[in-house]
CSV table of C-alpha atoms in Angstrom, one decimal:
chain,number,residue,atom,x,y,z
Y,515,MET,CA,78.7,-20.5,123.0
Y,516,ASN,CA,75.6,-22.3,122.0
Y,517,GLU,CA,75.6,-21.4,118.4
Y,518,SER,CA,71.9,-21.1,117.7
Y,519,SER,CA,70.5,-19.9,121.0
Y,520,ASP,CA,73.2,-17.2,121.8
Y,521,ALA,CA,73.3,-15.8,118.3
Y,522,VAL,CA,69.5,-15.5,118.1
Y,523,HIS,CA,69.0,-13.5,121.3
Y,524,LEU,CA,71.4,-10.7,120.5
Y,525,ASN,CA,69.5,-7.7,119.2
Y,526,ASN,CA,70.9,-5.2,116.7
Y,527,HIS,CA,72.5,-3.0,119.4
Y,528,HIS,CA,74.3,-6.0,120.9
Y,529,ARG,CA,75.5,-7.1,117.5
Y,530,ASP,CA,76.7,-3.6,116.7
Y,531,THR,CA,78.6,-3.4,120.0
Y,532,LEU,CA,80.1,-6.8,119.3
Y,533,VAL,CA,81.3,-5.7,115.9
Y,534,SER,CA,82.7,-2.5,117.3
Y,535,ILE,CA,84.8,-4.4,119.8
Y,536,PHE,CA,86.4,-6.6,117.1
Y,537,GLN,CA,86.7,-3.7,114.6
Y,538,HIS,CA,90.2,-2.9,113.3
Y,539,PRO,CA,91.5,-0.3,113.8
Y,540,THR,CA,90.2,-0.1,117.4
Y,541,SER,CA,87.2,2.1,117.9
Y,542,HIS,CA,87.6,4.8,120.5
Y,543,ASN,CA,83.9,5.4,121.0
Y,544,ILE,CA,82.4,2.2,122.4
Y,545,ASP,CA,79.9,3.1,125.1
Y,546,TRP,CA,80.3,1.4,128.5
Y,547,LYS,CA,76.5,1.0,128.9
Y,548,ALA,CA,76.4,-0.8,125.5
Y,549,VAL,CA,79.2,-3.1,126.6
Y,550,LEU,CA,77.3,-3.9,129.9
Y,551,SER,CA,74.2,-4.6,127.9
Y,552,LEU,CA,76.0,-7.0,125.6
Y,553,LEU,CA,77.7,-8.8,128.4
Y,554,GLY,CA,74.4,-9.1,130.3
Y,555,ALA,CA,72.8,-10.6,127.2
Y,556,ILE,CA,75.5,-13.3,126.8
Y,557,GLY,CA,76.4,-13.9,130.4
Y,558,THR,CA,75.9,-12.5,133.8
Y,559,VAL,CA,77.1,-9.1,135.2
Y,560,GLN,CA,77.2,-8.2,138.9
Y,561,GLU,CA,78.3,-4.8,140.2
Y,562,THR,CA,80.2,-4.8,143.5
Y,563,ALA,CA,80.2,-2.0,146.1
Y,564,GLU,CA,83.7,-1.1,145.0
Y,565,GLY,CA,82.5,-0.2,141.5
Y,566,LYS,CA,83.9,-3.4,139.9
Y,567,TYR,CA,81.9,-5.6,137.6
Y,568,HIS,CA,82.0,-9.4,137.9
Y,569,VAL,CA,81.2,-10.8,134.4
Y,570,THR,CA,80.7,-14.5,133.9
Y,571,LEU,CA,80.9,-15.9,130.4
Y,572,ASP,CA,80.7,-19.6,129.8
Y,573,GLY,CA,81.5,-20.3,133.4
Y,574,THR,CA,84.6,-18.1,133.5
Y,575,GLU,CA,84.6,-15.1,135.7
Y,576,HIS,CA,86.2,-11.8,134.7
Y,577,VAL,CA,86.5,-8.6,136.7
Y,578,MET,CA,86.1,-5.3,134.9
Y,579,THR,CA,86.3,-1.7,136.2
Y,580,ARG,CA,84.0,1.0,135.2
Y,581,PRO,CA,85.7,3.6,133.0
Y,582,ARG,CA,86.1,7.2,134.1
Y,583,HIS,CA,84.2,8.4,131.0
Y,584,LYS,CA,81.3,7.0,129.1
Y,585,ASP,CA,83.5,5.2,126.5
Y,586,ILE,CA,85.8,2.4,127.2
Y,587,ASP,CA,89.6,2.7,126.6
Y,588,VAL,CA,91.8,0.6,124.3
Y,589,GLN,CA,93.0,-1.8,127.0
Y,590,THR,CA,89.4,-2.6,127.9
Y,591,VAL,CA,88.7,-3.3,124.2
Y,592,VAL,CA,91.7,-5.7,124.2
Y,593,ASP,CA,90.4,-7.4,127.3
Y,594,LEU,CA,86.9,-7.7,125.9
Y,595,ARG,CA,88.3,-9.2,122.6
Y,596,ARG,CA,90.1,-11.8,124.7
Y,597,MET,CA,87.1,-12.6,126.8
Y,598,LEU,CA,84.7,-12.8,123.9
Y,599,THR,CA,87.1,-14.8,121.7
Y,600,GLU,CA,87.5,-17.4,124.5
Y,601,SER,CA,83.7,-17.7,124.7
Y,602,GLY,CA,83.3,-18.1,120.9
Y,603,TYR,CA,82.0,-14.7,120.0
Y,604,ALA,CA,84.7,-13.7,117.5
Y,605,GLU,CA,83.2,-15.9,114.9
Y,606,LEU,CA,79.8,-14.3,115.4
Y,607,ALA,CA,81.3,-10.8,115.1
Y,608,GLN,CA,82.9,-11.9,111.8
Y,609,GLU,CA,79.6,-13.4,110.5
Y,610,VAL,CA,77.8,-10.1,111.4
Y,611,THR,CA,80.5,-8.1,109.7
Y,612,ASP,CA,80.3,-10.3,106.6
Y,613,GLU,CA,76.5,-10.0,106.5
Y,614,GLY,CA,76.8,-6.2,106.4
Y,615,LYS,CA,79.3,-6.4,103.5
Y,616,GLU,CA,76.8,-8.4,101.4
Y,617,VAL,CA,74.2,-5.7,101.4
């Protein structure tokens, strides 16, 4: 992650989604569309004809499946945490969380 450029272009909705993904205990109401928006802001997302999503973050490709409902499940949260941690976004999530605590 490019520290200055990637952190700056995330809007408040993206930051809220990022924090929700890293929240403990795991949130059970993270909207799939919000996740796609976040992933599109920090990488590239391409939908295939089979309903799969190819997500590229920092040159690493991940394949995700659209959930049956509007919210993602716990396993998808775990997968997103791994993907985002590998790309350096866990630190940003912590910084955003810490900023909220200072208010």
